[in-house]
Amino acid sequence: MKRLVTSVTLTTLLVLQVTPPLAAQELAPTVSAPADTGKVPASRKTLFTSRDAWLAAGFAGLTVAMFPLDRHLAHTLRDSSLQSNRFLSDISRGAETLVQPGAIIIGAGLYTVGRIGGWRNVADLGWHGTESIIVASAATTVLKGMLGRARPYVSSDTNPHDFGFGRGFGKNGRYQSFPSGHTTAAFAVAAAVTSESRRFWPGHEWVVAPVMYGGATLVGLSRIYHDAHWASDVALGAAIGTFGGLKVVRYSHHHPDNFVDRIMLPMRVVPTTQGASILWTIPVGRAPVPGNDRAAREDAAARP
């Protein structure tokens, strides 16, 4: 079973390398680049790069390396002196709550504020952060159910190699350990926020990245501290979350006319005397690609 889990880990990271975010598929076919420019259109830019391959290999290696250390790290963080520390207990609980349900609430709040105030970057940040959580968590949920790994707290003799194929699809969460859902969400947000910050706050990712990824790491450690996950669960969750966040943001901005963003980002929340109204402006045709007039001509020709 351990070989199967290792194979699934490597396969998961490979799939993340070659599959674009499902929530951001385009309706329109690829538009050809104009012949008079040497620049590569955004819609033709590569979603995955050689750096992603190295990143995936690093995460895969880290996950596999954690398996022999799972039990030792669990016992270390479950030491009675650490468990009785009020500060560690409070900060770990706070970190977990900040991710679930906090991340979704904060993302929805930023999105709503951005729509009301007309701040596109704020709405972008809120929506793409939330979208990253949804995409990454979907992959994590499937793996949890398929691999059915027992959590450390299941019994006194629980071991890190207690897997059961399909066992995690039951309602009992005791066999949904691998990978960590909290860690997936935390790293998805960290990756999305860091990527978005390069657009609206260029040159400051050296501030944003340590804060976001440091907080995400704290979430992963808290899951081990609370005996809810093994270290290898956290490593794979971090990998899935990071790739989910990076690729959702990259795909969305390289394909600004993707179906989901065309629905969500034109929405406006308008205050009224009774509360608020939600208005959508949904484009029917295909959004023209900057620097390319072919899509615009096709849409114009199709109009009556």
PDB file of C-alpha atoms in Angstrom:
ATOM      1  CA  MET A   1       0.000   0.000   0.000  1.00  0.00           C
ATOM      2  CA  LYS A   2       2.906   2.340   0.729  1.00  0.00           C
ATOM      3  CA  ARG A   3       4.131   1.943  -2.867  1.00  0.00           C
ATOM      4  CA  LEU A   4       0.619   2.734  -4.096  1.00  0.00           C
ATOM      5  CA  VAL A   5       0.479   5.896  -1.988  1.00  0.00           C
ATOM      6  CA  THR A   6       3.883   7.013  -3.252  1.00  0.00           C
ATOM      7  CA  SER A   7       2.733   6.424  -6.834  1.00  0.00           C
ATOM      8  CA  VAL A   8      -0.478   8.376  -6.206  1.00  0.00           C
ATOM      9  CA  THR A   9       1.527  11.256  -4.716  1.00  0.00           C
ATOM     10  CA  LEU A  10       3.760  11.473  -7.772  1.00  0.00           C
ATOM     11  CA  THR A  11       0.793  11.070 -10.131  1.00  0.00           C
ATOM     12  CA  THR A  12      -1.144  13.831  -8.350  1.00  0.00           C
ATOM     13  CA  LEU A  13       1.681  16.300  -8.784  1.00  0.00           C
ATOM     14  CA  LEU A  14       2.057  15.263 -12.423  1.00  0.00           C
ATOM     15  CA  VAL A  15      -1.659  15.844 -13.037  1.00  0.00           C
ATOM     16  CA  LEU A  16      -1.358  19.265 -11.438  1.00  0.00           C
ATOM     17  CA  GLN A  17       1.420  19.932 -13.951  1.00  0.00           C
ATOM     18  CA  VAL A  18      -0.582  19.150 -17.079  1.00  0.00           C
ATOM     19  CA  THR A  19      -4.208  20.004 -16.208  1.00  0.00           C
ATOM     20  CA  PRO A  20      -5.457  23.625 -16.172  1.00  0.00           C
ATOM     21  CA  PRO A  21      -7.844  24.681 -13.384  1.00  0.00           C
ATOM     22  CA  LEU A  22     -11.241  23.129 -14.064  1.00  0.00           C
ATOM     23  CA  ALA A  23     -13.072  26.213 -12.842  1.00  0.00           C
ATOM     24  CA  ALA A  24     -11.422  28.416 -15.450  1.00  0.00           C
ATOM     25  CA  GLN A  25     -12.067  26.661 -18.755  1.00  0.00           C
ATOM     26  CA  GLU A  26     -12.745  28.908 -21.749  1.00  0.00           C
ATOM     27  CA  LEU A  27     -15.856  28.903 -23.853  1.00  0.00           C
ATOM     28  CA  ALA A  28     -14.170  30.273 -26.950  1.00  0.00           C
ATOM     29  CA  PRO A  29     -11.658  28.528 -29.196  1.00  0.00           C
ATOM     30  CA  THR A  30      -8.070  29.722 -29.345  1.00  0.00           C
ATOM     31  CA  VAL A  31      -7.621  32.972 -31.230  1.00  0.00           C
ATOM     32  CA  SER A  32      -4.668  33.248 -33.583  1.00  0.00           C
ATOM     33  CA  ALA A  33      -1.995  35.825 -32.813  1.00  0.00           C
ATOM     34  CA  PRO A  34      -1.676  38.782 -35.170  1.00  0.00           C
ATOM     35  CA  ALA A  35       1.046  38.291 -37.730  1.00  0.00           C
ATOM     36  CA  ASP A  36       2.588  41.740 -37.222  1.00  0.00           C
ATOM     37  CA  THR A  37       3.770  41.286 -33.639  1.00  0.00           C
ATOM     38  CA  GLY A  38       6.572  39.282 -32.143  1.00  0.00           C
ATOM     39  CA  LYS A  39       4.924  39.098 -28.726  1.00  0.00           C
ATOM     40  CA  VAL A  40       3.232  35.931 -27.517  1.00  0.00           C
ATOM     41  CA  PRO A  41      -0.455  36.597 -26.747  1.00  0.00           C
ATOM     42  CA  ALA A  42      -1.529  35.953 -23.167  1.00  0.00           C
ATOM     43  CA  SER A  43      -3.859  33.182 -24.327  1.00  0.00           C
ATOM     44  CA  ARG A  44      -0.899  31.353 -25.845  1.00  0.00           C
ATOM     45  CA  LYS A  45       1.448  31.631 -22.867  1.00  0.00           C
ATOM     46  CA  THR A  46       2.414  28.342 -21.245  1.00  0.00           C
ATOM     47  CA  LEU A  47       0.428  27.538 -18.118  1.00  0.00           C
ATOM     48  CA  PHE A  48       3.184  25.319 -16.723  1.00  0.00           C
ATOM     49  CA  THR A  49       6.900  26.030 -16.837  1.00  0.00           C
ATOM     50  CA  SER A  50      10.129  24.185 -16.110  1.00  0.00           C
ATOM     51  CA  ARG A  51      10.155  25.828 -12.684  1.00  0.00           C
ATOM     52  CA  ASP A  52       6.886  24.067 -11.933  1.00  0.00           C
ATOM     53  CA  ALA A  53       8.516  20.722 -12.705  1.00  0.00           C
ATOM     54  CA  TRP A  54      11.264  21.420 -10.182  1.00  0.00           C
ATOM     55  CA  LEU A  55       8.712  22.602  -7.638  1.00  0.00           C
ATOM     56  CA  ALA A  56       6.618  19.459  -8.115  1.00  0.00           C
ATOM     57  CA  ALA A  57       9.696  17.261  -7.779  1.00  0.00           C
ATOM     58  CA  GLY A  58      10.634  19.059  -4.569  1.00  0.00           C
ATOM     59  CA  PHE A  59       7.186  18.616  -3.049  1.00  0.00           C
ATOM     60  CA  ALA A  60       7.045  14.966  -4.126  1.00  0.00           C
ATOM     61  CA  GLY A  61      10.439  14.335  -2.556  1.00  0.00           C
ATOM     62  CA  LEU A  62       9.390  16.102   0.638  1.00  0.00           C
ATOM     63  CA  THR A  63       6.174  14.083   0.905  1.00  0.00           C
ATOM     64  CA  VAL A  64       7.954  10.759   0.414  1.00  0.00           C
ATOM     65  CA  ALA A  65      10.715  11.804   2.838  1.00  0.00           C
ATOM     66  CA  MET A  66       8.114  12.517   5.530  1.00  0.00           C
ATOM     67  CA  PHE A  67       6.768   8.961   5.619  1.00  0.00           C
ATOM     68  CA  PRO A  68       9.625   7.544   7.751  1.00  0.00           C
ATOM     69  CA  LEU A  69       9.412  10.603  10.033  1.00  0.00           C
ATOM     70  CA  ASP A  70       5.628  10.680  10.470  1.00  0.00           C
ATOM     71  CA  ARG A  71       5.494   8.820  13.764  1.00  0.00           C
ATOM     72  CA  HIS A  72       8.482  10.619  15.284  1.00  0.00           C
ATOM     73  CA  LEU A  73       7.179  14.095  14.411  1.00  0.00           C
ATOM     74  CA  ALA A  74       3.716  13.211  15.712  1.00  0.00           C
ATOM     75  CA  HIS A  75       5.151  12.088  19.058  1.00  0.00           C
ATOM     76  CA  THR A  76       7.354  15.193  19.267  1.00  0.00           C
ATOM     77  CA  LEU A  77       4.502  17.661  18.751  1.00  0.00           C
ATOM     78  CA  ARG A  78       2.209  15.643  21.025  1.00  0.00           C
ATOM     79  CA  ASP A  79       4.649  15.932  23.929  1.00  0.00           C
ATOM     80  CA  SER A  80       2.815  16.798  27.144  1.00  0.00           C
ATOM     81  CA  SER A  81       4.901  19.943  27.736  1.00  0.00           C
ATOM     82  CA  LEU A  82       3.892  21.308  24.322  1.00  0.00           C
ATOM     83  CA  GLN A  83       0.266  20.272  24.663  1.00  0.00           C
ATOM     84  CA  SER A  84      -0.066  22.066  27.995  1.00  0.00           C
ATOM     85  CA  ASN A  85       1.342  25.307  26.565  1.00  0.00           C
ATOM     86  CA  ARG A  86      -1.572  27.751  26.486  1.00  0.00           C
ATOM     87  CA  PHE A  87       0.072  30.033  23.909  1.00  0.00           C
ATOM     88  CA  LEU A  88       0.738  27.218  21.433  1.00  0.00           C
ATOM     89  CA  SER A  89      -2.769  25.885  21.885  1.00  0.00           C
ATOM     90  CA  ASP A  90      -4.406  29.267  21.275  1.00  0.00           C
ATOM     91  CA  ILE A  91      -2.282  30.226  18.272  1.00  0.00           C
ATOM     92  CA  SER A  92      -2.759  26.842  16.613  1.00  0.00           C
ATOM     93  CA  ARG A  93      -6.537  26.994  17.044  1.00  0.00           C
ATOM     94  CA  GLY A  94      -6.562  30.531  15.732  1.00  0.00           C
ATOM     95  CA  ALA A  95      -4.548  29.573  12.662  1.00  0.00           C
ATOM     96  CA  GLU A  96      -6.916  26.727  11.810  1.00  0.00           C
ATOM     97  CA  THR A  97     -10.002  28.896  12.276  1.00  0.00           C
ATOM     98  CA  LEU A  98      -8.470  31.628  10.122  1.00  0.00           C
ATOM     99  CA  VAL A  99      -8.284  29.113   7.262  1.00  0.00           C
ATOM    100  CA  GLN A 100     -11.545  27.234   7.784  1.00  0.00           C
ATOM    101  CA  PRO A 101     -13.936  28.949   7.615  1.00  0.00           C
ATOM    102  CA  GLY A 102     -11.984  32.219   7.761  1.00  0.00           C
ATOM    103  CA  ALA A 103     -10.400  32.100   4.302  1.00  0.00           C
ATOM    104  CA  ILE A 104     -13.735  31.686   2.518  1.00  0.00           C
ATOM    105  CA  ILE A 105     -15.336  34.451   4.592  1.00  0.00           C
ATOM    106  CA  ILE A 106     -12.431  36.834   3.985  1.00  0.00           C
ATOM    107  CA  GLY A 107     -12.349  35.992   0.263  1.00  0.00           C
ATOM    108  CA  ALA A 108     -16.080  36.572  -0.100  1.00  0.00           C
ATOM    109  CA  GLY A 109     -15.774  39.804   1.869  1.00  0.00           C
ATOM    110  CA  LEU A 110     -12.970  41.147  -0.320  1.00  0.00           C
ATOM    111  CA  TYR A 111     -14.895  40.190  -3.429  1.00  0.00           C
ATOM    112  CA  THR A 112     -18.052  41.942  -2.185  1.00  0.00           C
ATOM    113  CA  VAL A 113     -16.188  45.082  -1.083  1.00  0.00           C
ATOM    114  CA  GLY A 114     -14.402  45.201  -4.430  1.00  0.00           C
ATOM    115  CA  ARG A 115     -17.681  44.954  -6.305  1.00  0.00           C
ATOM    116  CA  ILE A 116     -19.387  47.632  -4.204  1.00  0.00           C
ATOM    117  CA  GLY A 117     -16.460  50.024  -4.355  1.00  0.00           C
ATOM    118  CA  GLY A 118     -15.574  49.325  -7.981  1.00  0.00           C
ATOM    119  CA  TRP A 119     -12.064  48.168  -7.024  1.00  0.00           C
ATOM    120  CA  ARG A 120     -11.212  45.513  -9.594  1.00  0.00           C
ATOM    121  CA  ASN A 121      -7.963  44.430  -7.908  1.00  0.00           C
ATOM    122  CA  VAL A 122      -9.718  43.831  -4.585  1.00  0.00           C
ATOM    123  CA  ALA A 123     -12.464  41.807  -6.263  1.00  0.00           C
ATOM    124  CA  ASP A 124      -9.786  39.899  -8.197  1.00  0.00           C
ATOM    125  CA  LEU A 125      -7.943  39.069  -4.994  1.00  0.00           C
ATOM    126  CA  GLY A 126     -11.069  37.903  -3.196  1.00  0.00           C
ATOM    127  CA  TRP A 127     -12.438  35.841  -6.070  1.00  0.00           C
ATOM    128  CA  HIS A 128      -9.208  34.191  -7.209  1.00  0.00           C
ATOM    129  CA  GLY A 129      -8.235  33.369  -3.625  1.00  0.00           C
ATOM    130  CA  THR A 130     -11.605  31.680  -3.113  1.00  0.00           C
ATOM    131  CA  GLU A 131     -11.426  29.965  -6.500  1.00  0.00           C
ATOM    132  CA  SER A 132      -7.979  28.600  -5.620  1.00  0.00           C
ATOM    133  CA  ILE A 133      -9.351  27.038  -2.440  1.00  0.00           C
ATOM    134  CA  ILE A 134     -12.221  25.434  -4.366  1.00  0.00           C
ATOM    135  CA  VAL A 135      -9.989  23.956  -7.079  1.00  0.00           C
ATOM    136  CA  ALA A 136      -7.247  22.702  -4.737  1.00  0.00           C
ATOM    137  CA  SER A 137      -9.702  21.362  -2.156  1.00  0.00           C
ATOM    138  CA  ALA A 138     -11.529  19.383  -4.842  1.00  0.00           C
ATOM    139  CA  ALA A 139      -8.327  17.453  -5.615  1.00  0.00           C
ATOM    140  CA  THR A 140      -7.640  16.944  -1.918  1.00  0.00           C
ATOM    141  CA  THR A 141     -11.154  15.632  -1.262  1.00  0.00           C
ATOM    142  CA  VAL A 142     -10.832  12.999  -3.980  1.00  0.00           C
ATOM    143  CA  LEU A 143      -7.487  11.800  -2.621  1.00  0.00           C
ATOM    144  CA  LYS A 144      -8.784  11.711   0.940  1.00  0.00           C
ATOM    145  CA  GLY A 145     -11.614   9.427  -0.049  1.00  0.00           C
ATOM    146  CA  MET A 146      -9.596   7.256  -2.390  1.00  0.00           C
ATOM    147  CA  LEU A 147      -6.641   6.576  -0.077  1.00  0.00           C
ATOM    148  CA  GLY A 148      -8.542   6.319   3.218  1.00  0.00           C
ATOM    149  CA  ARG A 149      -5.613   6.961   5.535  1.00  0.00           C
ATOM    150  CA  ALA A 150      -6.300   6.755   9.268  1.00  0.00           C
ATOM    151  CA  ARG A 151      -5.719   9.897  11.277  1.00  0.00           C
ATOM    152  CA  PRO A 152      -3.208   9.726  14.139  1.00  0.00           C
ATOM    153  CA  TYR A 153      -5.932   9.921  16.801  1.00  0.00           C
ATOM    154  CA  VAL A 154      -7.983   6.965  15.521  1.00  0.00           C
ATOM    155  CA  SER A 155      -6.532   4.569  18.107  1.00  0.00           C
ATOM    156  CA  SER A 156      -3.539   4.256  20.406  1.00  0.00           C
ATOM    157  CA  ASP A 157      -1.796   1.916  17.975  1.00  0.00           C
ATOM    158  CA  THR A 158      -2.583   3.894  14.805  1.00  0.00           C
ATOM    159  CA  ASN A 159       0.393   3.896  12.461  1.00  0.00           C
ATOM    160  CA  PRO A 160       1.233   6.127   9.483  1.00  0.00           C
ATOM    161  CA  HIS A 161       0.882   3.214   7.048  1.00  0.00           C
ATOM    162  CA  ASP A 162      -2.779   2.501   7.821  1.00  0.00           C
ATOM    163  CA  PHE A 163      -4.358   3.099   4.399  1.00  0.00           C
ATOM    164  CA  GLY A 164      -7.556   1.592   3.001  1.00  0.00           C
ATOM    165  CA  PHE A 165      -8.506   2.135  -0.613  1.00  0.00           C
ATOM    166  CA  GLY A 166     -11.877   3.947  -0.825  1.00  0.00           C
ATOM    167  CA  ARG A 167     -12.295   3.948   2.954  1.00  0.00           C
ATOM    168  CA  GLY A 168     -12.244   7.730   3.164  1.00  0.00           C
ATOM    169  CA  PHE A 169     -15.457   8.186   1.174  1.00  0.00           C
ATOM    170  CA  GLY A 170     -17.547   7.295   4.207  1.00  0.00           C
ATOM    171  CA  LYS A 171     -19.075   9.865   6.504  1.00  0.00           C
ATOM    172  CA  ASN A 172     -16.528   9.076   9.189  1.00  0.00           C
ATOM    173  CA  GLY A 173     -13.699  11.613   8.937  1.00  0.00           C
ATOM    174  CA  ARG A 174     -11.282   9.384  10.842  1.00  0.00           C
ATOM    175  CA  TYR A 175     -10.022   7.922   7.562  1.00  0.00           C
ATOM    176  CA  GLN A 176      -9.582  11.139   5.603  1.00  0.00           C
ATOM    177  CA  SER A 177      -6.082  12.070   6.708  1.00  0.00           C
ATOM    178  CA  PHE A 178      -4.074  12.125   3.463  1.00  0.00           C
ATOM    179  CA  PRO A 179      -3.654  14.902   2.373  1.00  0.00           C
ATOM    180  CA  SER A 180      -4.478  17.716   4.827  1.00  0.00           C
ATOM    181  CA  GLY A 181      -7.437  19.842   3.769  1.00  0.00           C
ATOM    182  CA  HIS A 182      -6.624  22.756   6.081  1.00  0.00           C
ATOM    183  CA  THR A 183      -3.060  22.872   4.752  1.00  0.00           C
ATOM    184  CA  THR A 184      -4.291  22.693   1.164  1.00  0.00           C
ATOM    185  CA  ALA A 185      -6.573  25.695   1.688  1.00  0.00           C
ATOM    186  CA  ALA A 186      -3.881  27.675   3.537  1.00  0.00           C
ATOM    187  CA  PHE A 187      -1.262  27.214   0.825  1.00  0.00           C
ATOM    188  CA  ALA A 188      -3.806  27.848  -1.945  1.00  0.00           C
ATOM    189  CA  VAL A 189      -4.577  31.239  -0.400  1.00  0.00           C
ATOM    190  CA  ALA A 190      -0.874  31.957   0.173  1.00  0.00           C
ATOM    191  CA  ALA A 191      -0.007  31.206  -3.449  1.00  0.00           C
ATOM    192  CA  ALA A 192      -2.967  33.158  -4.861  1.00  0.00           C
ATOM    193  CA  VAL A 193      -2.406  36.245  -2.697  1.00  0.00           C
ATOM    194  CA  THR A 194       1.338  36.285  -3.397  1.00  0.00           C
ATOM    195  CA  SER A 195       0.726  35.962  -7.143  1.00  0.00           C
ATOM    196  CA  GLU A 196      -1.930  38.687  -7.166  1.00  0.00           C
ATOM    197  CA  SER A 197       0.303  41.008  -5.122  1.00  0.00           C
ATOM    198  CA  ARG A 198       2.844  41.008  -7.958  1.00  0.00           C
ATOM    199  CA  ARG A 199       0.215  42.759 -10.087  1.00  0.00           C
ATOM    200  CA  PHE A 200      -1.192  45.402  -7.722  1.00  0.00           C
ATOM    201  CA  TRP A 201       1.845  45.797  -5.420  1.00  0.00           C
ATOM    202  CA  PRO A 202       4.863  44.994  -7.615  1.00  0.00           C
ATOM    203  CA  GLY A 203       8.231  44.626  -5.939  1.00  0.00           C
ATOM    204  CA  HIS A 204       6.763  43.809  -2.526  1.00  0.00           C
ATOM    205  CA  GLU A 205       6.305  40.047  -2.796  1.00  0.00           C
ATOM    206  CA  TRP A 206       9.334  39.706  -0.516  1.00  0.00           C
ATOM    207  CA  VAL A 207       7.023  41.045   2.212  1.00  0.00           C
ATOM    208  CA  VAL A 208       3.831  39.257   1.186  1.00  0.00           C
ATOM    209  CA  ALA A 209       5.309  35.801   0.489  1.00  0.00           C
ATOM    210  CA  PRO A 210       6.958  35.187   3.917  1.00  0.00           C
ATOM    211  CA  VAL A 211       3.818  36.330   5.748  1.00  0.00           C
ATOM    212  CA  MET A 212       1.425  34.224   3.669  1.00  0.00           C
ATOM    213  CA  TYR A 213       3.545  31.079   3.360  1.00  0.00           C
ATOM    214  CA  GLY A 214       4.698  31.393   6.974  1.00  0.00           C
ATOM    215  CA  GLY A 215       1.082  31.492   8.111  1.00  0.00           C
ATOM    216  CA  ALA A 216       0.239  28.517   5.887  1.00  0.00           C
ATOM    217  CA  THR A 217       3.114  26.530   7.401  1.00  0.00           C
ATOM    218  CA  LEU A 218       1.802  27.350  10.867  1.00  0.00           C
ATOM    219  CA  VAL A 219      -1.565  25.889   9.853  1.00  0.00           C
ATOM    220  CA  GLY A 220       0.128  22.661   8.744  1.00  0.00           C
ATOM    221  CA  LEU A 221       2.080  22.369  11.990  1.00  0.00           C
ATOM    222  CA  SER A 222      -1.080  22.999  13.994  1.00  0.00           C
ATOM    223  CA  ARG A 223      -2.762  20.016  12.317  1.00  0.00           C
ATOM    224  CA  ILE A 224       0.073  17.762  13.474  1.00  0.00           C
ATOM    225  CA  TYR A 225       0.023  19.417  16.907  1.00  0.00           C
ATOM    226  CA  HIS A 226      -3.681  18.593  17.263  1.00  0.00           C
ATOM    227  CA  ASP A 227      -3.090  14.973  16.238  1.00  0.00           C
ATOM    228  CA  ALA A 228      -5.308  15.404  13.171  1.00  0.00           C
ATOM    229  CA  HIS A 229      -2.652  14.725  10.514  1.00  0.00           C
ATOM    230  CA  TRP A 230       0.703  13.133   9.833  1.00  0.00           C
ATOM    231  CA  ALA A 231       3.576  15.240   8.496  1.00  0.00           C
ATOM    232  CA  SER A 232       3.304  13.656   5.036  1.00  0.00           C
ATOM    233  CA  ASP A 233      -0.381  14.700   4.920  1.00  0.00           C
ATOM    234  CA  VAL A 234       0.732  18.271   5.447  1.00  0.00           C
ATOM    235  CA  ALA A 235       3.491  18.068   2.808  1.00  0.00           C
ATOM    236  CA  LEU A 236       1.155  16.855   0.058  1.00  0.00           C
ATOM    237  CA  GLY A 237      -1.557  19.327   1.114  1.00  0.00           C
ATOM    238  CA  ALA A 238       0.980  22.144   0.793  1.00  0.00           C
ATOM    239  CA  ALA A 239       1.909  20.940  -2.697  1.00  0.00           C
ATOM    240  CA  ILE A 240      -1.670  20.754  -3.957  1.00  0.00           C
ATOM    241  CA  GLY A 241      -2.570  24.109  -2.440  1.00  0.00           C
ATOM    242  CA  THR A 242       0.481  25.865  -3.851  1.00  0.00           C
ATOM    243  CA  PHE A 243      -0.090  24.559  -7.369  1.00  0.00           C
ATOM    244  CA  GLY A 244      -3.812  25.299  -7.151  1.00  0.00           C
ATOM    245  CA  GLY A 245      -3.231  28.923  -6.169  1.00  0.00           C
ATOM    246  CA  LEU A 246      -0.450  29.572  -8.661  1.00  0.00           C
ATOM    247  CA  LYS A 247      -2.245  28.050 -11.621  1.00  0.00           C
ATOM    248  CA  VAL A 248      -5.677  29.550 -10.976  1.00  0.00           C
ATOM    249  CA  VAL A 249      -4.192  33.053 -10.886  1.00  0.00           C
ATOM    250  CA  ARG A 250      -1.905  32.440 -13.864  1.00  0.00           C
ATOM    251  CA  TYR A 251      -4.648  30.932 -16.012  1.00  0.00           C
ATOM    252  CA  SER A 252      -7.196  33.603 -15.059  1.00  0.00           C
ATOM    253  CA  HIS A 253      -4.948  36.513 -15.993  1.00  0.00           C
ATOM    254  CA  HIS A 254      -3.624  34.887 -19.152  1.00  0.00           C
ATOM    255  CA  HIS A 255      -7.217  34.127 -20.177  1.00  0.00           C
ATOM    256  CA  PRO A 256      -9.203  37.133 -18.939  1.00  0.00           C
ATOM    257  CA  ASP A 257     -12.222  36.044 -20.990  1.00  0.00           C
ATOM    258  CA  ASN A 258     -12.538  32.667 -19.268  1.00  0.00           C
ATOM    259  CA  PHE A 259     -16.106  31.684 -18.473  1.00  0.00           C
ATOM    260  CA  VAL A 260     -16.008  31.918 -14.668  1.00  0.00           C
ATOM    261  CA  ASP A 261     -14.334  35.334 -14.497  1.00  0.00           C
ATOM    262  CA  ARG A 262     -16.691  36.688 -17.156  1.00  0.00           C
ATOM    263  CA  ILE A 263     -19.581  35.729 -14.869  1.00  0.00           C
ATOM    264  CA  MET A 264     -18.142  36.693 -11.477  1.00  0.00           C
ATOM    265  CA  LEU A 265     -16.009  39.785 -11.993  1.00  0.00           C
ATOM    266  CA  PRO A 266     -18.587  41.957 -13.865  1.00  0.00           C
ATOM    267  CA  MET A 267     -20.994  41.558 -10.919  1.00  0.00           C
ATOM    268  CA  ARG A 268     -21.868  44.722  -8.995  1.00  0.00           C
ATOM    269  CA  VAL A 269     -23.382  45.062  -5.532  1.00  0.00           C
ATOM    270  CA  VAL A 270     -25.501  48.237  -5.435  1.00  0.00           C
ATOM    271  CA  PRO A 271     -26.783  49.622  -2.090  1.00  0.00           C
ATOM    272  CA  THR A 272     -30.537  50.288  -2.005  1.00  0.00           C
ATOM    273  CA  THR A 273     -32.969  51.665   0.563  1.00  0.00           C
ATOM    274  CA  GLN A 274     -34.001  48.085   1.404  1.00  0.00           C
ATOM    275  CA  GLY A 275     -30.450  46.736   1.558  1.00  0.00           C
ATOM    276  CA  ALA A 276     -28.536  45.873  -1.591  1.00  0.00           C
ATOM    277  CA  SER A 277     -29.068  44.594  -5.132  1.00  0.00           C
ATOM    278  CA  ILE A 278     -26.772  42.308  -7.086  1.00  0.00           C
ATOM    279  CA  LEU A 279     -26.380  43.170 -10.756  1.00  0.00           C
ATOM    280  CA  TRP A 280     -24.559  41.137 -13.392  1.00  0.00           C
ATOM    281  CA  THR A 281     -23.344  42.302 -16.780  1.00  0.00           C
ATOM    282  CA  ILE A 282     -22.787  39.081 -18.694  1.00  0.00           C
ATOM    283  CA  PRO A 283     -21.103  39.402 -22.117  1.00  0.00           C
ATOM    284  CA  VAL A 284     -22.798  37.223 -24.721  1.00  0.00           C
ATOM    285  CA  GLY A 285     -20.026  37.243 -27.316  1.00  0.00           C
ATOM    286  CA  ARG A 286     -16.365  36.437 -27.035  1.00  0.00           C
ATOM    287  CA  ALA A 287     -14.149  39.017 -25.347  1.00  0.00           C
ATOM    288  CA  PRO A 288     -11.580  40.377 -27.831  1.00  0.00           C
ATOM    289  CA  VAL A 289      -7.946  39.667 -27.049  1.00  0.00           C
ATOM    290  CA  PRO A 290      -5.887  42.875 -26.721  1.00  0.00           C
ATOM    291  CA  GLY A 291      -3.896  43.499 -29.872  1.00  0.00           C
ATOM    292  CA  ASN A 292      -5.965  41.046 -31.885  1.00  0.00           C
ATOM    293  CA  ASP A 293      -8.900  42.282 -33.987  1.00  0.00           C
ATOM    294  CA  ARG A 294     -10.003  38.927 -35.348  1.00  0.00           C
ATOM    295  CA  ALA A 295     -12.331  38.083 -32.449  1.00  0.00           C
ATOM    296  CA  ALA A 296     -13.887  41.556 -32.625  1.00  0.00           C
ATOM    297  CA  ARG A 297     -14.501  41.195 -36.382  1.00  0.00           C
ATOM    298  CA  GLU A 298     -16.064  37.751 -35.909  1.00  0.00           C
ATOM    299  CA  ASP A 299     -18.381  39.007 -33.179  1.00  0.00           C
ATOM    300  CA  ALA A 300     -19.383  42.022 -35.263  1.00  0.00           C
ATOM    301  CA  ALA A 301     -20.119  39.819 -38.290  1.00  0.00           C
ATOM    302  CA  ALA A 302     -22.297  37.534 -36.172  1.00  0.00           C
ATOM    303  CA  ARG A 303     -24.528  40.367 -34.979  1.00  0.00           C
ATOM    304  CA  PRO A 304     -27.816  40.941 -36.935  1.00  0.00           C
TER     305      PRO A 304
END
